mmCIF file of C-alpha atoms in Angstrom:
data_model
loop_
_atom_site.group_PDB
_atom_site.id
_atom_site.type_symbol
_atom_site.label_atom_id
_atom_site.label_comp_id
_atom_site.label_asym_id
_atom_site.label_seq_id
_atom_site.Cartn_x
_atom_site.Cartn_y
_atom_site.Cartn_z
ATOM 1 C CA HIS A 1 0.037 0.077 0.094
ATOM 2 C CA PHE A 2 0.995 3.537 -0.491
ATOM 3 C CA TYR A 3 1.107 5.851 2.564
ATOM 4 C CA LYS A 4 1.434 9.593 3.050
ATOM 5 C CA ARG A 5 4.247 11.036 5.002
ATOM 6 C CA GLU A 6 2.275 11.868 8.203
ATOM 7 C CA ASN A 7 2.356 7.802 8.642
ATOM 8 C CA LYS A 8 6.119 7.635 8.326
ATOM 9 C CA ASN A 9 6.977 7.559 12.305
ATOM 10 C CA ARG A 10 7.884 5.057 14.692
ATOM 11 C CA TYR A 11 4.465 4.943 16.303
ATOM 12 C CA VAL A 12 2.858 3.628 13.142
ATOM 13 C CA PHE A 13 5.675 1.297 12.481
ATOM 14 C CA SER A 14 5.521 0.070 16.115
ATOM 15 C CA PHE A 15 1.683 -0.542 15.687
ATOM 16 C CA LEU A 16 2.346 -2.629 12.565
ATOM 17 C CA SER A 17 5.296 -4.531 14.289
ATOM 18 C CA ALA A 18 2.883 -5.304 17.109
ATOM 19 C CA LEU A 19 0.376 -6.998 14.720
ATOM 20 C CA ILE A 20 3.404 -9.103 13.211
ATOM 21 C CA ASP A 21 4.588 -9.967 16.909
ATOM 22 C CA MET A 22 0.966 -11.137 17.868
ATOM 23 C CA ASN A 23 0.938 -13.312 14.641
ATOM 24 C CA ILE A 24 -2.213 -11.395 13.258
ATOM 25 C CA VAL A 25 -0.342 -10.729 9.919
ATOM 26 C CA SER A 26 3.067 -12.077 9.071
ATOM 27 C CA THR A 27 4.619 -9.279 7.020
ATOM 28 C CA VAL A 28 3.947 -5.742 6.410
ATOM 29 C CA GLU A 29 5.508 -3.525 3.644
ATOM 30 C CA MET A 30 4.923 0.260 3.312
ATOM 31 C CA ASP A 31 5.626 2.497 0.320
ATOM 32 C CA PHE A 32 5.610 6.292 0.548
ATOM 33 C CA MET A 33 5.162 8.228 -2.739
ATOM 34 C CA LEU A 34 7.703 10.861 -3.923
ATOM 35 C CA VAL A 35 6.838 14.451 -3.369
ATOM 36 C CA GLY A 36 5.200 15.782 -6.465
ATOM 37 C CA HIS A 37 3.897 12.318 -7.306
ATOM 38 C CA THR A 38 1.399 11.708 -4.744
ATOM 39 C CA GLY A 39 -1.825 11.891 -6.790
ATOM 40 C CA ASN A 40 -4.012 8.644 -6.602
ATOM 41 C CA GLN A 41 -7.687 7.485 -7.018
ATOM 42 C CA VAL A 42 -8.450 8.722 -3.516
ATOM 43 C CA ASP A 43 -7.526 12.152 -4.520
ATOM 44 C CA GLN A 44 -9.934 11.919 -7.387
ATOM 45 C CA LEU A 45 -12.815 10.993 -5.107
ATOM 46 C CA PHE A 46 -11.932 13.975 -2.649
ATOM 47 C CA SER A 47 -11.878 16.293 -5.697
ATOM 48 C CA ILE A 48 -15.577 15.219 -6.221
ATOM 49 C CA LEU A 49 -16.305 15.864 -2.628
ATOM 50 C CA CYS A 50 -14.761 19.358 -2.681
ATOM 51 C CA ARG A 51 -17.067 20.325 -5.487
ATOM 52 C CA VAL A 52 -20.003 18.824 -3.736
ATOM 53 C CA LEU A 53 -19.030 20.904 -0.562
ATOM 54 C CA LYS A 54 -18.958 24.237 -2.260
ATOM 55 C CA CYS A 55 -22.261 24.869 -1.131
ATOM 56 C CA GLU A 56 -24.273 26.206 1.879
ATOM 57 C CA ILE A 57 -24.224 23.752 4.736
ATOM 58 C CA SER A 58 -25.839 25.015 7.794
ATOM 59 C CA SER A 59 -25.382 21.965 10.280
ATOM 60 C CA PRO A 60 -23.530 18.800 11.026
ATOM 61 C CA ASP A 61 -26.511 16.926 9.728
ATOM 62 C CA ALA A 62 -26.635 18.685 6.580
ATOM 63 C CA LEU A 63 -22.772 18.040 6.122
ATOM 64 C CA ILE A 64 -23.534 14.243 6.593
ATOM 65 C CA LYS A 65 -26.290 14.494 4.072
ATOM 66 C CA THR A 66 -24.314 16.235 1.565
ATOM 67 C CA ILE A 67 -21.599 13.511 1.820
ATOM 68 C CA GLN A 68 -24.098 10.680 1.448
ATOM 69 C CA GLN A 69 -25.476 12.132 -1.696
ATOM 70 C CA ALA A 70 -22.135 12.912 -3.376
ATOM 71 C CA PRO A 71 -21.870 11.323 -7.074
ATOM 72 C CA ILE A 72 -19.226 8.615 -5.782
ATOM 73 C CA ILE A 73 -18.944 5.061 -6.356
ATOM 74 C CA PRO A 74 -19.058 3.232 -4.131
ATOM 75 C CA LYS A 75 -21.642 5.213 -2.396
ATOM 76 C CA PRO A 76 -20.129 7.306 0.671
ATOM 77 C CA GLU A 77 -20.884 6.058 4.070
ATOM 78 C CA VAL A 78 -20.424 8.383 6.868
ATOM 79 C CA ARG A 79 -19.309 7.425 10.495
ATOM 80 C CA GLU A 80 -18.659 9.409 13.492
ATOM 81 C CA LEU A 81 -15.252 9.086 14.919
ATOM 82 C CA LEU A 82 -16.071 10.297 18.472
ATOM 83 C CA TYR A 83 -12.842 8.832 20.121
ATOM 84 C CA ILE A 84 -9.557 7.155 19.378
ATOM 85 C CA TRP A 85 -7.099 5.093 21.246
ATOM 86 C CA ASP A 86 -4.158 6.493 22.988
ATOM 87 C CA TRP A 87 -1.416 4.147 21.185
ATOM 88 C CA ARG A 88 1.290 6.622 21.654
ATOM 89 C CA SER A 89 1.144 6.765 25.350
ATOM 90 C CA PHE A 90 0.851 3.101 25.561
ATOM 91 C CA ILE A 91 3.609 2.019 23.255
ATOM 92 C CA THR A 92 6.332 4.721 24.090
ATOM 93 C CA PRO A 93 7.463 2.818 27.247
ATOM 94 C CA LYS A 94 7.730 -0.375 25.173
ATOM 95 C CA LEU A 95 9.694 0.955 22.437
ATOM 96 C CA SER A 96 13.559 -0.152 21.882
ATOM 97 C CA GLU A 97 16.008 1.996 23.879
ATOM 98 C CA LYS A 98 17.675 3.282 20.612
ATOM 99 C CA ALA A 99 15.432 5.393 18.854
ATOM 100 C CA LEU A 100 14.619 5.181 15.115
ATOM 101 C CA HIS A 101 16.425 7.962 12.922
ATOM 102 C CA ASN A 102 17.079 8.872 9.282
ATOM 103 C CA HIS A 103 13.774 6.899 8.110
ATOM 104 C CA SER A 104 12.583 10.206 6.544
ATOM 105 C CA PHE A 105 15.225 9.379 3.835
ATOM 106 C CA TYR A 106 13.567 6.197 2.930
ATOM 107 C CA HIS A 107 10.438 5.412 0.961
ATOM 108 C CA SER A 108 9.826 1.786 1.477
ATOM 109 C CA PHE A 109 9.736 -0.112 4.543
ATOM 110 C CA GLN A 110 9.331 -3.826 5.554
ATOM 111 C CA MET A 111 8.396 -5.435 8.826
ATOM 112 C CA ARG A 112 8.646 -9.110 9.222
ATOM 113 C CA SER A 113 9.412 -11.752 12.012
ATOM 114 C CA HIS A 114 12.840 -13.439 11.968
ATOM 115 C CA ASN A 115 13.724 -15.773 14.812
ATOM 116 C CA LYS A 116 10.763 -14.736 16.780
ATOM 117 C CA VAL A 117 11.746 -11.085 16.692
ATOM 118 C CA VAL A 118 10.107 -8.498 14.646
ATOM 119 C CA VAL A 119 12.730 -6.690 12.422
ATOM 120 C CA PHE A 120 12.327 -3.423 10.521
ATOM 121 C CA ARG A 121 14.128 -2.839 7.331
ATOM 122 C CA GLY A 122 14.007 -0.057 4.511
ATOM 123 C CA LYS A 123 15.042 0.991 1.167
ATOM 124 C CA LYS A 124 15.220 4.288 -0.572
ATOM 125 C CA TYR A 125 12.962 3.370 -3.699
ATOM 126 C CA SER A 126 10.356 0.472 -3.742
ATOM 127 C CA GLN A 127 12.262 -0.557 -7.022
ATOM 128 C CA ASP A 128 15.498 -1.218 -5.213
ATOM 129 C CA ASN A 129 16.405 -4.775 -4.365
ATOM 130 C CA GLU A 130 17.964 -4.857 -0.977
ATOM 131 C CA TRP A 131 16.503 -4.138 2.138
ATOM 132 C CA THR A 132 18.710 -2.555 4.924
ATOM 133 C CA PRO A 133 20.172 -3.018 7.355
ATOM 134 C CA ALA A 134 20.475 -6.574 6.409
ATOM 135 C CA GLU A 135 20.413 -7.703 10.243
ATOM 136 C CA GLY A 136 17.241 -5.520 10.670
ATOM 137 C CA ILE A 137 16.171 -2.967 13.513
ATOM 138 C CA LYS A 138 14.426 -3.854 16.464
ATOM 139 C CA LEU A 139 11.375 -1.423 17.245
ATOM 140 C CA LEU A 140 9.956 -3.150 20.307
ATOM 141 C CA LYS A 141 11.467 -4.080 23.529
ATOM 142 C CA ASP A 142 12.259 -7.864 24.267
ATOM 143 C CA GLY A 143 9.224 -9.378 25.961
ATOM 144 C CA PHE A 144 6.677 -6.928 24.316
ATOM 145 C CA GLU A 145 3.118 -7.607 25.651
ATOM 146 C CA CYS A 146 -0.020 -5.952 24.232
ATOM 147 C CA SER A 147 -2.531 -5.130 26.858
ATOM 148 C CA PRO A 148 -5.745 -3.402 26.093
ATOM 149 C CA VAL A 149 -4.939 0.186 25.043
ATOM 150 C CA PRO A 150 -7.432 2.755 26.550
ATOM 151 C CA ALA A 151 -9.243 5.687 24.728
ATOM 152 C CA SER A 152 -7.114 8.921 24.418
ATOM 153 C CA GLU A 153 -8.245 11.777 26.880
ATOM 154 C CA PHE A 154 -10.550 14.368 25.543
ATOM 155 C CA ARG A 155 -9.448 17.870 25.423
ATOM 156 C CA LEU A 156 -12.828 19.943 24.980
ATOM 157 C CA GLU A 157 -11.326 22.828 26.250
ATOM 158 C CA SER A 158 -9.386 23.215 23.003
ATOM 159 C CA LEU A 159 -12.542 23.279 21.002
ATOM 160 C CA ASN A 160 -13.770 26.343 23.037
ATOM 161 C CA LEU A 161 -17.335 25.395 22.400
ATOM 162 C CA GLU A 162 -18.716 28.471 24.436
ATOM 163 C CA ARG A 163 -17.036 30.728 21.782
ATOM 164 C CA VAL A 164 -18.191 28.626 18.887
ATOM 165 C CA TYR A 165 -21.797 28.328 19.925
ATOM 166 C CA SER A 166 -22.011 31.866 20.989
ATOM 167 C CA ASP A 167 -20.902 33.032 17.423
ATOM 168 C CA LEU A 168 -23.415 30.405 15.996
ATOM 169 C CA TYR A 169 -26.268 32.098 17.794
ATOM 170 C CA SER A 170 -25.263 35.761 17.304
ATOM 171 C CA LYS A 171 -24.035 35.474 13.735
ATOM 172 C CA PHE A 172 -25.077 32.458 11.793
ATOM 173 C CA PHE A 173 -28.410 31.369 12.933
ATOM 174 C CA PRO A 174 -30.063 34.756 12.333
ATOM 175 C CA THR A 175 -29.082 34.492 8.819
ATOM 176 C CA LEU A 176 -31.252 31.366 8.259
ATOM 177 C CA GLU A 177 -35.025 31.073 7.359
ATOM 178 C CA LYS A 178 -37.254 30.089 10.207
ATOM 179 C CA GLN A 179 -37.453 26.484 9.387
ATOM 180 C CA GLU A 180 -33.818 26.075 8.471
ATOM 181 C CA ARG A 181 -32.829 27.759 11.680
ATOM 182 C CA LYS A 182 -34.885 25.462 13.655
ATOM 183 C CA LYS A 183 -33.350 22.399 11.943
ATOM 184 C CA ALA A 184 -29.748 23.908 12.298
ATOM 185 C CA GLU A 185 -29.944 24.683 15.945
ATOM 186 C CA ALA A 186 -31.199 21.255 16.533
ATOM 187 C CA SER A 187 -28.478 19.610 14.837
ATOM 188 C CA TRP A 188 -25.869 21.746 16.398
ATOM 189 C CA GLU A 189 -27.190 21.378 20.053
ATOM 190 C CA LYS A 190 -27.340 17.629 19.354
ATOM 191 C CA LEU A 191 -23.633 17.884 18.586
ATOM 192 C CA ARG A 192 -22.990 19.802 21.521
ATOM 193 C CA THR A 193 -24.457 17.359 23.980
ATOM 194 C CA VAL A 194 -22.511 14.451 22.520
ATOM 195 C CA LEU A 195 -19.209 16.368 22.819
ATOM 196 C CA GLU A 196 -19.745 17.556 26.340
ATOM 197 C CA ASN A 197 -20.757 13.834 27.457
ATOM 198 C CA LEU A 198 -17.710 12.199 26.026
ATOM 199 C CA PRO A 199 -15.413 12.801 28.984
ATOM 200 C CA LYS A 200 -18.053 11.268 31.361
ATOM 201 C CA LYS A 201 -18.009 8.148 29.124
ATOM 202 C CA GLN A 202 -14.181 7.826 28.761
ATOM 203 C CA LYS A 203 -13.674 5.139 31.478
ATOM 204 C CA ASN A 204 -16.542 2.745 30.013
ATOM 205 C CA LEU A 205 -15.252 3.238 26.218
ATOM 206 C CA PRO A 206 -14.073 -0.150 24.917
ATOM 207 C CA PRO A 207 -10.344 -0.386 24.742
ATOM 208 C CA LEU A 208 -8.382 -1.451 21.655
ATOM 209 C CA ARG A 209 -7.635 -5.162 21.977
ATOM 210 C CA LEU A 210 -5.346 -6.276 19.273
ATOM 211 C CA SER A 211 -5.682 -9.951 20.420
ATOM 212 C CA SER A 212 -9.221 -9.790 19.328
ATOM 213 C CA LEU A 213 -8.397 -8.940 15.593
ATOM 214 C CA PRO A 214 -8.848 -11.642 13.091
ATOM 215 C CA LYS A 215 -5.555 -13.223 12.087
ATOM 216 C CA GLN A 216 -4.443 -13.222 8.401
ATOM 217 C CA ASN A 217 -5.116 -16.473 6.676
ATOM 218 C CA PRO A 218 -2.399 -16.854 3.850
ATOM 219 C CA GLU A 219 -4.587 -19.347 2.086
ATOM 220 C CA LEU A 220 -7.208 -16.962 1.321
ATOM 221 C CA GLN A 221 -7.465 -15.411 -2.372
ATOM 222 C CA PRO A 222 -7.865 -11.727 -2.737
ATOM 223 C CA VAL A 223 -11.506 -10.623 -3.403
ATOM 224 C CA VAL A 224 -12.200 -7.918 -5.994
ATOM 225 C CA PRO A 225 -14.861 -5.463 -4.338
ATOM 226 C CA ASP A 226 -18.345 -5.673 -5.682
ATOM 227 C CA HIS A 227 -18.030 -1.922 -7.289
ATOM 228 C CA LEU A 228 -14.888 -3.039 -9.359
ATOM 229 C CA GLU A 229 -16.209 -6.459 -10.603
ATOM 230 C CA GLN A 230 -17.692 -4.523 -13.714
ATOM 231 C CA PHE A 231 -14.379 -3.674 -14.653
ATOM 232 C CA MET A 232 -12.957 -7.024 -14.194
ATOM 233 C CA ARG A 233 -15.462 -8.379 -16.681
ATOM 234 C CA GLU A 234 -15.176 -5.846 -19.446
ATOM 235 C CA ASP A 235 -14.053 -6.978 -22.590
ATOM 236 C CA ILE A 236 -11.659 -4.631 -24.418
ATOM 237 C CA PRO A 237 -10.391 -4.668 -28.139
ATOM 238 C CA ASP A 238 -7.339 -5.799 -29.419
ATOM 239 C CA LEU A 239 -4.520 -3.215 -29.763
ATOM 240 C CA VAL A 240 -4.270 -2.044 -33.607
ATOM 241 C CA GLY A 241 -1.157 -0.662 -35.218
ATOM 242 C CA GLU A 242 1.540 -1.715 -37.616
ATOM 243 C CA HIS A 243 2.943 -5.040 -36.335
ATOM 244 C CA CYS A 244 6.674 -5.285 -35.772
ATOM 245 C CA ASN A 245 8.280 -8.091 -38.144
ATOM 246 C CA VAL A 246 10.249 -9.853 -35.458
ATOM 247 C CA GLU A 247 9.930 -13.112 -33.790
ATOM 248 C CA THR A 248 8.648 -13.407 -30.257
#
């Protein structure tokens, strides 16, 4: 898979190493695209969303509806991400003593188990042949054990909700028609209630349990997603042109 530079750090690498250490997957390879050459199909989908979102959106519910109705295949699904797990705090004391350095100069990485130790290697470009260093780098301390990872703390103060909602009621809602304003106020208040109640629920939020993840089955064959099957079945015409007069 291709990844963005924000994922090129020891916390992401350690998470993937943990999956290998727990035999959830056997090998992970990551390829990072070069600067100026990062365009891909995902960018094309987001360009469609950018055009769709250039309209008046008065509430969180209206935003969700606009995304769901975007002309994208497969049809967009919107899910709320109300919390994340604090992997960084969990894994930091479990990282190897010698920190990882100079990985920003590499574009391809591999993690795999060797003699019951997960080793990390890299190469400058994906087309290069040799992974380096040959002996590999250890990212996790010996005896690594992955206990449940709790949810991250909520920092609602950084949202400054009082200021946000003060501006909504004094500057934005008065610009809406009566019915639209009623819907918008209800939607924003619903979001406010959810956000303000999150810290109270933190201790009851389910932790991340890597041990509960399904393990890779090397015998399974790749499955083509339903929305791509039509392209797999399409017949295409033969290439036409002046044939070379050479033996193949």
